[in-house]
CSV table of C-alpha atoms and ligand atoms in Angstrom, one decimal:
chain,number,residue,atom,x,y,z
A,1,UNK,CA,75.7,124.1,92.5
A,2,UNK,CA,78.2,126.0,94.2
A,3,UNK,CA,77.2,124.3,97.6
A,4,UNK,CA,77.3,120.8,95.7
A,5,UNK,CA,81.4,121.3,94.7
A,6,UNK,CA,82.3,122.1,98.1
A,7,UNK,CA,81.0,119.0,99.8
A,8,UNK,CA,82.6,117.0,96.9
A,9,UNK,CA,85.5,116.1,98.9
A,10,UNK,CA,83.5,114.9,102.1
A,11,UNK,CA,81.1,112.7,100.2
A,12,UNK,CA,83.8,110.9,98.6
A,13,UNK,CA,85.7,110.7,101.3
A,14,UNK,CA,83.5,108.4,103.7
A,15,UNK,CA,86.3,107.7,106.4
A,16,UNK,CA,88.1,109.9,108.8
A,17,UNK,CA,90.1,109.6,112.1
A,18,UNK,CA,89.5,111.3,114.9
A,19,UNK,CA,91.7,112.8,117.6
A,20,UNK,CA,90.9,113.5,121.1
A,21,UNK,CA,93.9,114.5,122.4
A,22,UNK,CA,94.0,117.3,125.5
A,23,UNK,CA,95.4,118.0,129.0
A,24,UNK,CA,92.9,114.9,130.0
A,25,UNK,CA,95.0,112.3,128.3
A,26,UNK,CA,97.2,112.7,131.9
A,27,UNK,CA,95.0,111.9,133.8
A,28,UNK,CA,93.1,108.2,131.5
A,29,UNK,CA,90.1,108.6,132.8
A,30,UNK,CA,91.8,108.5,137.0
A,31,UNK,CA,90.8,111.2,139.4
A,32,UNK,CA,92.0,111.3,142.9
A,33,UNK,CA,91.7,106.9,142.6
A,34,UNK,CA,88.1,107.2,141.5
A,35,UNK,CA,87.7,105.9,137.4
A,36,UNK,CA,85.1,108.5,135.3
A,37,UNK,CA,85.6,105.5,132.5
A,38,UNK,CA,83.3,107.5,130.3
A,39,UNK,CA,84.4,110.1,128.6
A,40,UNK,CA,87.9,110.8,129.8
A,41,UNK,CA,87.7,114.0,128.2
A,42,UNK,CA,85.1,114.7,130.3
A,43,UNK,CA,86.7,114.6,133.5
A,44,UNK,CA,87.1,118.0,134.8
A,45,UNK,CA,83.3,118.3,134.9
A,46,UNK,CA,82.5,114.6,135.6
A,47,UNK,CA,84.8,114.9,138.9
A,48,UNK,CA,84.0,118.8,139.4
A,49,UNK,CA,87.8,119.2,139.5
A,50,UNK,CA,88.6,123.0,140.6
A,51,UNK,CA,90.1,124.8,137.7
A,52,UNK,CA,93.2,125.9,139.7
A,53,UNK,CA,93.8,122.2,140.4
A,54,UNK,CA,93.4,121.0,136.5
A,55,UNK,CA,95.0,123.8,135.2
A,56,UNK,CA,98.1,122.4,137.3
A,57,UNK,CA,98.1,119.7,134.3
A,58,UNK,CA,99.4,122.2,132.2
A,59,UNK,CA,102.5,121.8,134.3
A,60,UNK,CA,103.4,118.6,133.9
A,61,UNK,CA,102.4,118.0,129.6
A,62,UNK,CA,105.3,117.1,127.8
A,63,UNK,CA,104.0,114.3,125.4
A,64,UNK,CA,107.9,114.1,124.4
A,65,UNK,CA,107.1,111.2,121.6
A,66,UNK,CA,104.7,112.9,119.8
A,67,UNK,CA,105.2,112.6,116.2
A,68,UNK,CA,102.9,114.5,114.0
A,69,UNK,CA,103.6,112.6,110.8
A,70,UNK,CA,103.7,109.6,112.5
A,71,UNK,CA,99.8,110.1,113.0
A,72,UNK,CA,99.2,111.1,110.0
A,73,UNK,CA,101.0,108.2,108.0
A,74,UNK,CA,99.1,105.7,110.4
A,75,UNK,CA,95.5,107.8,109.4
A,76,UNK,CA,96.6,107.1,105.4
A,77,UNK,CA,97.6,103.2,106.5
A,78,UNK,CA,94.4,103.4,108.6
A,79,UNK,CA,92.7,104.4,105.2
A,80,UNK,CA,91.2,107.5,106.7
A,81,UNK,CA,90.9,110.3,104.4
A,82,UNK,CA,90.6,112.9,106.6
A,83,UNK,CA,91.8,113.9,109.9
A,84,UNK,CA,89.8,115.9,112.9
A,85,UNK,CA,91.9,117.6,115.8
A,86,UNK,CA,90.6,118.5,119.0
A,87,UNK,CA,91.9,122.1,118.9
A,88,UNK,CA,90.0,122.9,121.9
A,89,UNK,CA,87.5,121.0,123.5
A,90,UNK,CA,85.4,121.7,126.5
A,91,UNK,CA,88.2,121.9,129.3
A,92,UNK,CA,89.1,125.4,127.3
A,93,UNK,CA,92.3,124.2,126.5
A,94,UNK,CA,93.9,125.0,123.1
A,95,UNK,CA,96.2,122.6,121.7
A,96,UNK,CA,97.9,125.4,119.2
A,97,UNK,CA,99.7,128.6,119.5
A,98,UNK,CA,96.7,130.9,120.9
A,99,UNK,CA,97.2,134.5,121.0
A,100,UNK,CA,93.7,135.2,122.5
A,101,UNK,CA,94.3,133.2,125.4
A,102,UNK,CA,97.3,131.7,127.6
A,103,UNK,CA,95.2,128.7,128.8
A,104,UNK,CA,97.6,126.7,125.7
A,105,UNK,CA,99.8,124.1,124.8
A,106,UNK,CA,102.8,126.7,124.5
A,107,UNK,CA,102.6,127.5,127.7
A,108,UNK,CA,103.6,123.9,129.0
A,109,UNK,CA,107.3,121.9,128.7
A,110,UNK,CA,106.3,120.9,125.7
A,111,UNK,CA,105.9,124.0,124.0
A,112,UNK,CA,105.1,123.2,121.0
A,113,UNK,CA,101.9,124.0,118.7
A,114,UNK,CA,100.9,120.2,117.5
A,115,UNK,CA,98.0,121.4,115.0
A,116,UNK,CA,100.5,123.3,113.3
A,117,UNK,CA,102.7,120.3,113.2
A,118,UNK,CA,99.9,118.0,112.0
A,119,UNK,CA,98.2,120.5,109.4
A,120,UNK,CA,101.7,120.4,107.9
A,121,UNK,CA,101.8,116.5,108.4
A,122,UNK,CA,98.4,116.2,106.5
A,123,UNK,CA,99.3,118.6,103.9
A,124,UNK,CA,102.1,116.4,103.0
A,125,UNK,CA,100.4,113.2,103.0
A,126,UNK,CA,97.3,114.1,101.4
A,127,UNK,CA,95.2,114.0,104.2
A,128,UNK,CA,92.2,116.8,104.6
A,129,UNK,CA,92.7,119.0,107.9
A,130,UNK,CA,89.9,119.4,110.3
A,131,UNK,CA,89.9,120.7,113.4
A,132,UNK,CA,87.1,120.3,116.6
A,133,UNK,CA,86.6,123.2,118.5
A,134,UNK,CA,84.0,123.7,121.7
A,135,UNK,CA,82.0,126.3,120.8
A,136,UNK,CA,79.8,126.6,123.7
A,137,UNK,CA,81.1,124.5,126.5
A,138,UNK,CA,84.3,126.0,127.9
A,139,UNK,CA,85.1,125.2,131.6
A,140,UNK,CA,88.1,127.6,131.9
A,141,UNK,CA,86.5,130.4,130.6
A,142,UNK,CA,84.1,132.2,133.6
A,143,UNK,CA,81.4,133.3,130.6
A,144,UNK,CA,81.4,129.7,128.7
A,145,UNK,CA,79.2,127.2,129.0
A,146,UNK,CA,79.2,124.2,131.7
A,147,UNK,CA,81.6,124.9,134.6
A,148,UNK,CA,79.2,125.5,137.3
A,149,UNK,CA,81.3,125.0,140.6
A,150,UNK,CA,83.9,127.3,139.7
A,151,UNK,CA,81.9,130.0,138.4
A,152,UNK,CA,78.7,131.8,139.3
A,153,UNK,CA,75.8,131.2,136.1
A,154,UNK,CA,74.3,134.4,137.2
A,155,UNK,CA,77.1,136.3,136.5
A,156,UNK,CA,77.8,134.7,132.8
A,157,UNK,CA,77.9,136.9,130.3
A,158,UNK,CA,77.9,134.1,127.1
A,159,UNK,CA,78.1,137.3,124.5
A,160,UNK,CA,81.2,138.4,125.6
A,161,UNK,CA,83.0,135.0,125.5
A,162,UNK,CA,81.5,134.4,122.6
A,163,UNK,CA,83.1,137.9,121.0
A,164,UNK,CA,86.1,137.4,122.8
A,165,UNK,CA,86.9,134.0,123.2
A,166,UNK,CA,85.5,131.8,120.2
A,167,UNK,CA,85.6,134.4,117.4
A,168,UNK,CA,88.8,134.8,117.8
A,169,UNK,CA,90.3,131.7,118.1
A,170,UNK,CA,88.2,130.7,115.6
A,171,UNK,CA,90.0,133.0,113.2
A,172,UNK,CA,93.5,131.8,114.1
A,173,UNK,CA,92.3,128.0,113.5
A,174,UNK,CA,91.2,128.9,110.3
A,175,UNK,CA,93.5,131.8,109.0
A,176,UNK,CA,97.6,129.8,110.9
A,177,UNK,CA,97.2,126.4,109.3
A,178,UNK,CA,95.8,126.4,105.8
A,179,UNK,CA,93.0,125.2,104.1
A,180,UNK,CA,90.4,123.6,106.9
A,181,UNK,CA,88.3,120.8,105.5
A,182,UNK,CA,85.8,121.2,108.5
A,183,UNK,CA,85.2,123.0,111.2
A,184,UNK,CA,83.4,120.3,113.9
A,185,UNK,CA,81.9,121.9,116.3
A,186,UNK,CA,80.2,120.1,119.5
A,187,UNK,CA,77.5,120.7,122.0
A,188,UNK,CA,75.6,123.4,121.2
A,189,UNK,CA,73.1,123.1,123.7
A,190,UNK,CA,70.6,125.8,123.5
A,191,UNK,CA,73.4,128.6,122.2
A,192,UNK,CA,71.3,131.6,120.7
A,193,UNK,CA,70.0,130.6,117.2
A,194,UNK,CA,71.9,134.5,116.1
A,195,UNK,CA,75.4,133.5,117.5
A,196,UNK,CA,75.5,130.0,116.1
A,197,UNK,CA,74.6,131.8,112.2
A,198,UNK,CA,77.0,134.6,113.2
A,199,UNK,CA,79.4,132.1,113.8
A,200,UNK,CA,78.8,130.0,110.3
A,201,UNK,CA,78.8,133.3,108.6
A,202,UNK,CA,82.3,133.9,110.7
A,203,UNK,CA,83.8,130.7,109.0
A,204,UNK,CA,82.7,131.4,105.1
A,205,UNK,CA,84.0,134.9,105.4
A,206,UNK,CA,87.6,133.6,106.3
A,207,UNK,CA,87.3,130.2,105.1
A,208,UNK,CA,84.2,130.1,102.0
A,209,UNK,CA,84.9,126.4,101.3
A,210,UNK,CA,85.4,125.1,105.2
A,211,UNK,CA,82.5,122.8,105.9
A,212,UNK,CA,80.9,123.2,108.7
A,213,UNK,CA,79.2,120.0,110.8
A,214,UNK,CA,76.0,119.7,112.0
A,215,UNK,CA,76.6,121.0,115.9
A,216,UNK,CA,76.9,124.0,114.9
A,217,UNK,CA,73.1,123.5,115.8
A,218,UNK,CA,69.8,124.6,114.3
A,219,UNK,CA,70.4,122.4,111.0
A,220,UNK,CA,72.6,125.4,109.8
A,221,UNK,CA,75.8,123.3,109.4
A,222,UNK,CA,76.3,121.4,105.9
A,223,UNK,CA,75.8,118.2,107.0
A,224,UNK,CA,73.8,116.3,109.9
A,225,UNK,CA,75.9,115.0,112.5
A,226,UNK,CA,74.5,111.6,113.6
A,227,UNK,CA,74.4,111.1,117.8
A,228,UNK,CA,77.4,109.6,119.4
A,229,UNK,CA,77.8,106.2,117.9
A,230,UNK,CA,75.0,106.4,116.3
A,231,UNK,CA,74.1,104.4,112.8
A,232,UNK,CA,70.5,106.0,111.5
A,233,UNK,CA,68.7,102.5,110.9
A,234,UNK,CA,67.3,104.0,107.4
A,235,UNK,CA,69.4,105.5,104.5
A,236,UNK,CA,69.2,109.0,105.4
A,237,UNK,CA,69.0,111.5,102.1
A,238,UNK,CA,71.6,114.2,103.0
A,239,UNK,CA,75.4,114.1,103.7
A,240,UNK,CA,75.9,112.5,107.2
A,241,UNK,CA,78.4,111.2,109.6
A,242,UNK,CA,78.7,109.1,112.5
A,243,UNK,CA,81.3,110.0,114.8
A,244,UNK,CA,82.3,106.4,116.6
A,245,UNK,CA,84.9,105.5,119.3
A,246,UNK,CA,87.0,103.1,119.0
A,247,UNK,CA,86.8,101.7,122.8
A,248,UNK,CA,84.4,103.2,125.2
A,249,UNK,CA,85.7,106.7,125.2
A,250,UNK,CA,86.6,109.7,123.3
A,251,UNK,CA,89.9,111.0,125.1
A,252,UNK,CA,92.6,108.4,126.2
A,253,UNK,CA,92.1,105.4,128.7
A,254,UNK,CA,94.3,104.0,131.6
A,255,UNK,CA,92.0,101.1,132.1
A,256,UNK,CA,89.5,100.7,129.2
A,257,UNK,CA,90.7,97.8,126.3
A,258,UNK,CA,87.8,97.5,125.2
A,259,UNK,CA,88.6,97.9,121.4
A,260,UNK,CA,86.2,96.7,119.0
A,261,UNK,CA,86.6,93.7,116.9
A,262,UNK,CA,87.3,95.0,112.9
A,263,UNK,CA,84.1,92.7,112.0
A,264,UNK,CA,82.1,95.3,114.1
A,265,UNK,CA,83.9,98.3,112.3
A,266,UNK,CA,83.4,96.4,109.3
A,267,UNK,CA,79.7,96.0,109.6
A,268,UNK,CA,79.1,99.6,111.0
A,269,UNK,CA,81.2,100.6,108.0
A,270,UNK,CA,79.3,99.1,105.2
A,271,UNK,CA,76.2,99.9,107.1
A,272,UNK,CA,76.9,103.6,107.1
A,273,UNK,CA,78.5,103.9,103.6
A,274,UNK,CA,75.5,102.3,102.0
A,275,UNK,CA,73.6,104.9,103.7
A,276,UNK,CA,75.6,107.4,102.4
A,277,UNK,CA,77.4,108.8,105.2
A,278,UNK,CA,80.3,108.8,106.5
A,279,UNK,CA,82.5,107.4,109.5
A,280,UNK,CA,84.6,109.6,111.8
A,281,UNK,CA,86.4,106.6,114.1
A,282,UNK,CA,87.8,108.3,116.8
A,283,UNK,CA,91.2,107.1,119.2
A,284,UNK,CA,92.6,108.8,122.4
A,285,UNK,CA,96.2,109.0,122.1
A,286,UNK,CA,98.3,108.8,125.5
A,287,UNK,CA,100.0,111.4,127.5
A,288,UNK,CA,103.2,110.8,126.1
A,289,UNK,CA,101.6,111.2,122.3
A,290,UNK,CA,101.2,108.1,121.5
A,291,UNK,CA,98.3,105.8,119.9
A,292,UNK,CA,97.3,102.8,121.9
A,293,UNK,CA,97.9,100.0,120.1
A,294,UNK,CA,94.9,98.4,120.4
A,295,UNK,CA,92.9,100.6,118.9
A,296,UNK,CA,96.5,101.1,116.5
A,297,UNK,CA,95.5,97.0,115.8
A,298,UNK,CA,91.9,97.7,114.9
A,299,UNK,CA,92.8,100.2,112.5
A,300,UNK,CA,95.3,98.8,111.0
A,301,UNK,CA,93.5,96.1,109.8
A,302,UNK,CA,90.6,97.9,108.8
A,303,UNK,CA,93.2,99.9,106.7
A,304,UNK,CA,95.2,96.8,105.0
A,305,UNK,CA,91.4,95.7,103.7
A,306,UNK,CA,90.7,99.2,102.5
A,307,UNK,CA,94.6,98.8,100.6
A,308,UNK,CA,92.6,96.7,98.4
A,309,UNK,CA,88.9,97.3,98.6
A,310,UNK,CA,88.8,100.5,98.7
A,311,UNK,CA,86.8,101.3,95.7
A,312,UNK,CA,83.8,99.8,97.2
A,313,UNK,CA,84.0,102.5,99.7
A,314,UNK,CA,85.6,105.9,98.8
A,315,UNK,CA,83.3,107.9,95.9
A,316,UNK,CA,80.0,105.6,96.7
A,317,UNK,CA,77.1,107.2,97.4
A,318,UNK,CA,73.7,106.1,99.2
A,319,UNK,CA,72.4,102.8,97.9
A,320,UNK,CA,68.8,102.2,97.2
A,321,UNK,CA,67.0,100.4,100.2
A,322,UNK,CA,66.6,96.7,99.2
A,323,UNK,CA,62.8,95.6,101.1
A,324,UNK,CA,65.0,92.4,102.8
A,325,UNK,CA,67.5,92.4,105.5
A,326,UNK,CA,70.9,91.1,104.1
A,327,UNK,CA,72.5,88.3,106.1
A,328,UNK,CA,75.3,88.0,104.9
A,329,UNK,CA,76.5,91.5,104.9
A,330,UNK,CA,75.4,94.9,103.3
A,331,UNK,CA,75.6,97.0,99.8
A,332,UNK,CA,77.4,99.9,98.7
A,333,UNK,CA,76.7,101.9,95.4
A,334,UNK,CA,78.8,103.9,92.6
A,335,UNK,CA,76.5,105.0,89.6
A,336,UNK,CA,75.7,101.8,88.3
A,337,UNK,CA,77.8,99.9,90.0
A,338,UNK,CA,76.8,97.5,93.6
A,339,UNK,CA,79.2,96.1,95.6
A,340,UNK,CA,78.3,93.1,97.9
A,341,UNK,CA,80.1,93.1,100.9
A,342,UNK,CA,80.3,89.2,102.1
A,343,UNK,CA,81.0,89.2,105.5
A,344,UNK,CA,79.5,86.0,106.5
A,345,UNK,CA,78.8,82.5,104.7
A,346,UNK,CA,77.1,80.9,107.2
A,347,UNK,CA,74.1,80.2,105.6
A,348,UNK,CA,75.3,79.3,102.2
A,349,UNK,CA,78.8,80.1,101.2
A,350,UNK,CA,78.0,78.3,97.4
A,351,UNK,CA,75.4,81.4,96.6
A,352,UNK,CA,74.9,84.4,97.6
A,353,UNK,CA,71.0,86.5,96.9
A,354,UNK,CA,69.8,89.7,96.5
A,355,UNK,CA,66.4,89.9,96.0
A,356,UNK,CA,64.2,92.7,94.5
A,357,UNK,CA,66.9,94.0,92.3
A,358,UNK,CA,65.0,94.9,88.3
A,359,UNK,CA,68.1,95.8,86.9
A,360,UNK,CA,70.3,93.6,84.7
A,361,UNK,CA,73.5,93.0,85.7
A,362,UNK,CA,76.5,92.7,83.0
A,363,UNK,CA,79.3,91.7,84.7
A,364,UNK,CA,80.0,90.2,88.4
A,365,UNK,CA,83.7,89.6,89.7
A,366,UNK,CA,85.7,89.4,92.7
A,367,UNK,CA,87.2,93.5,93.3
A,368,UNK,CA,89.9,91.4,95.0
A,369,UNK,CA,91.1,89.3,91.8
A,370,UNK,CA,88.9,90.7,89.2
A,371,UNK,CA,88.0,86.9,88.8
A,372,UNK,CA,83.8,86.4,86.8
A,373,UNK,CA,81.9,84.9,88.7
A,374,UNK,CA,78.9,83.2,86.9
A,375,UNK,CA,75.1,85.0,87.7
A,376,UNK,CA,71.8,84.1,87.2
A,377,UNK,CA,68.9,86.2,87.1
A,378,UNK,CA,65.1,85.7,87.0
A,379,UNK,CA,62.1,87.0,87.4
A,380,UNK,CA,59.0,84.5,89.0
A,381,UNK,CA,55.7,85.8,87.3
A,382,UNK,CA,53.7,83.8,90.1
A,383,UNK,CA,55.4,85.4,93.2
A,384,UNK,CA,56.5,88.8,91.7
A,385,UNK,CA,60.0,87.8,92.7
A,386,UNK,CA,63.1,88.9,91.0
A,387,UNK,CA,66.2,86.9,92.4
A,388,UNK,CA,69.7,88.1,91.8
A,389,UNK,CA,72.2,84.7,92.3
A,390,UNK,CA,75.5,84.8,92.1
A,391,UNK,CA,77.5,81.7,92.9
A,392,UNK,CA,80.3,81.1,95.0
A,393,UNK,CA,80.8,77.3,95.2
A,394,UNK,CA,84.5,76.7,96.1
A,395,UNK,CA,85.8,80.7,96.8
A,396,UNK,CA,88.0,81.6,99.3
A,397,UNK,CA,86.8,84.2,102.1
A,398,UNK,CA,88.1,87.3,103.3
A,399,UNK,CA,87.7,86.6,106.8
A,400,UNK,CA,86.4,89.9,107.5
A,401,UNK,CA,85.0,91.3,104.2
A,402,UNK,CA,84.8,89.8,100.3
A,403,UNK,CA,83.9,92.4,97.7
A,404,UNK,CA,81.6,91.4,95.0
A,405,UNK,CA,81.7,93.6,92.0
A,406,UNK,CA,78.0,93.6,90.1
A,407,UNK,CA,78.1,96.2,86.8
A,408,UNK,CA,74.7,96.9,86.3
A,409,UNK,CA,73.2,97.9,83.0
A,410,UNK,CA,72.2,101.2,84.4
A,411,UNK,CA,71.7,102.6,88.4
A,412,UNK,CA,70.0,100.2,90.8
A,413,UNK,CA,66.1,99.9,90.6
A,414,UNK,CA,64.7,97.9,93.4
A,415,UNK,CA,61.0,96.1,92.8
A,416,UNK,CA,58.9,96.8,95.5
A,417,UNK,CA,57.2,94.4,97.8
A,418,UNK,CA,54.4,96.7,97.8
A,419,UNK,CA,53.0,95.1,93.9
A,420,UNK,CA,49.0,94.4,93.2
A,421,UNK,CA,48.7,91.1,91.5
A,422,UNK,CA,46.0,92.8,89.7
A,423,UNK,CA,48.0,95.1,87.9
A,424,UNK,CA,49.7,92.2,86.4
A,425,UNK,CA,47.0,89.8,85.8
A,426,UNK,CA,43.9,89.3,86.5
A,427,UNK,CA,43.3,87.3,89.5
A,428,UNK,CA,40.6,85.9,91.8
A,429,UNK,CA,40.7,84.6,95.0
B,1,GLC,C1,80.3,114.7,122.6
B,1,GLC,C2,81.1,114.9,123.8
B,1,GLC,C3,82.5,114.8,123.5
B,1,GLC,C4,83.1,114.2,122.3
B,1,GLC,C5,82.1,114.2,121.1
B,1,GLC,C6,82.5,113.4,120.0
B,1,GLC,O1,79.3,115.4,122.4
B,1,GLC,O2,80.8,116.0,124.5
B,1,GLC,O3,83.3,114.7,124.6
B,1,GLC,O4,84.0,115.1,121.9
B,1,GLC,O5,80.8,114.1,121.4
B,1,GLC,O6,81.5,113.2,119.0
């Protein structure tokens, strides 16, 4: 019960931004005129870059337009409901005010600690604080994971940066900036099963309500973190989330504009939602602190639809699986409640079908207007076929999503397509 209350928040929520924002954003993916396009936060290992020579980044970081609440209001105009910060990720780098270690943002021109300027920001605005740390992978550190040409494996000592490094610093994320929604942690690789527990019991005992996401490895986080991008293709039965970028990489770009088009956010949005998880749509900011504004674009728009449909999406939970493929567009649930999501018309913008569904509607309207839109439904004794029509003759489209609101009599029951004629009526072929 207890554990049911504190993932309240996160269920409801369904959309977050994320942030990828480290030393890396100087450098867009650029090393020395070669492009590592893929993962720009990945750059120190992708291009083996010594650590004297990227530490040397921490020289020249001065995002001087950063603006912490200027993120945050864009995440509520985005729609997001919560907000995840790279506070370290694997270059070793904290973004905040570290005590533990020097290898951080105070100790550059800028000088300033932005995740206590954007927990502050979020706290303001409403949005829930979460913060990504690298629990394994740490390239700066000679004991953490995954910087092979600087330091020797043989002579890694995991344990001790472990003790040293991540408990630590995990205690200042979670005891300097307030209430954490999540802690996200990443790439846990084949950590020791003790030290990942030790380090979810770590978090309750400072933070009891922080959840913590599936990388914390082993299943022992409180919800499953989905693969990079990755939609499950069937509605998965516990709390979920996809983490999805917005171009083709997690940290910022110099050359890749390859934003995706908010039908293909819409889609993946819906599709997720209905299978009762959430989405966590990640941008790179620049060096200077800024969003790119393509990926601002995207999310705007994504956001202005949510201004108004919004109920189809926040506090729904995982819809039943309907046996047939929707066409044109996907389901989300609430209690008794369906929402059609109309994203394309092609094939008959005058009616639009569900089939399968036994429950009786009461009311169907537009969310947009609250306008009744006439329904028929019927059940076919001679195919076992219940259709759910709704028509549409002569509405206007949402270019990229209409909302059908279906009340239902009581929650969704779908009719499966696995029915013996027999049962019904004797037959003989
Ligand atoms: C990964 C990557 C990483 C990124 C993350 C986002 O596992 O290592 O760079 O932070 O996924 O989900």
């Amino acid at each position: 019960m207890m554990e049911d209350t504190r993932m309240e928040w996160f269920r409801d929520a369904k959309y977050g931004m994320f942030i990828h924002w480290g030393l890396y954003a100087q450098l867009g993916g650029i090393w020395n005129g070669t492009a590592y396009p893929h993962g720009t936060e990945w750059i120190m290992r992708n291009a083996r870059i010594p650590l004297e020579e990227y530490r040397k980044l921490q020289d020249t970081f001065n995002p001087v337009e950063f603006d912490a609440e200027e993120w945050v209001k864009s995440a509520v105009d985005y729609g997001a409901k919560y907000l995840c910060f790279t506070a370290k990720h694997h270059d070793g780098f904290a973004m905040y005010d570290s005590k533990v270690s020097d290898y951080n943002i105070m100790h550059t021109p800028f000088g300033r600690d932005v995740v206590k300027e954007l927990a502050e920001a979020c706290k303001k605005y409403g949005v829930v604080f979460c913060l990504y740390y690298s629990q394994m992978q740490d390239w700066e550190d000679p004991n953490g994971n995954g910087n092979d040409w600087d330091f020797d494996e043989e002579k890694k000592d995991f344990r001790y940066y472990f003790e040293n490094k991540v408990k630590p610093q995990v205690k200042e994320l979670l005891t300097n900036y307030g209430e954490i929604g999540i802690m996200w942690f990443d790439t846990p690789y084949d950590m020791p099963v003790d030290l990942c527990q030790e380090l979810r019991r770590w978090v309750l005992s400072i933070q009891p309500k922080c959840i913590i996401n599936g990388r914390i490895g082993y299943g022992i986080g409180d919800y499953r973190q989905m693969g990079d991008n990755d939609i499950p293709v069937l509605g998965y039965r516990g709390d979920w989330e996809t983490p999805m970028t917005l171009n083709n990489t997690w940290g910022y770009s110099k050359t890749d504009e390859n934003w995706k088009d908010p039908k293909v956010i819409m889609k993946m949005l819906i599709d997720v939602a209905g299978k009762g998880g959430n989405l966590l749509l990640n941008v790179g900011p620049d060096p200077l602190g800024k969003i790119p504004e393509g990926g601002d674009r995207v999310m705007r728009v994504m956001g202005d639809w949510m201004k108004v449909n919004g109920d189809s999406i926040y506090g729904t939970r995982r819809c039943v699986d309907f046996p047939y493929e929707i066409r044109w567009g996907g389901l989300t649930a609430k209690g008794s409640t369906l929402y059609m999501h109309v994203m394309s018309t092609r094939e008959n913008p005058d009616e639009i079908k569900i089939c399968n569904l036994e429950t009786k509607a009461k009311r169907v309207y537009l969310l947009e207007t609250g306008e009744d839109l006439p329904f028929f439904q019927s059940y076919e004794i001679a195919r076992d076929e219940h259709r759910f029509r709704v028509v549409t003759k002569g509405r206007r489209w949402d270019s990229l999503n209409t909302v059908i609101v279906v009340e239902l009599e009581e929650e969704p029951k779908v009719h499966s397509l696995y029915f013996h004629f027999e049962d019904l009526v004797k037959t003989e072929k």
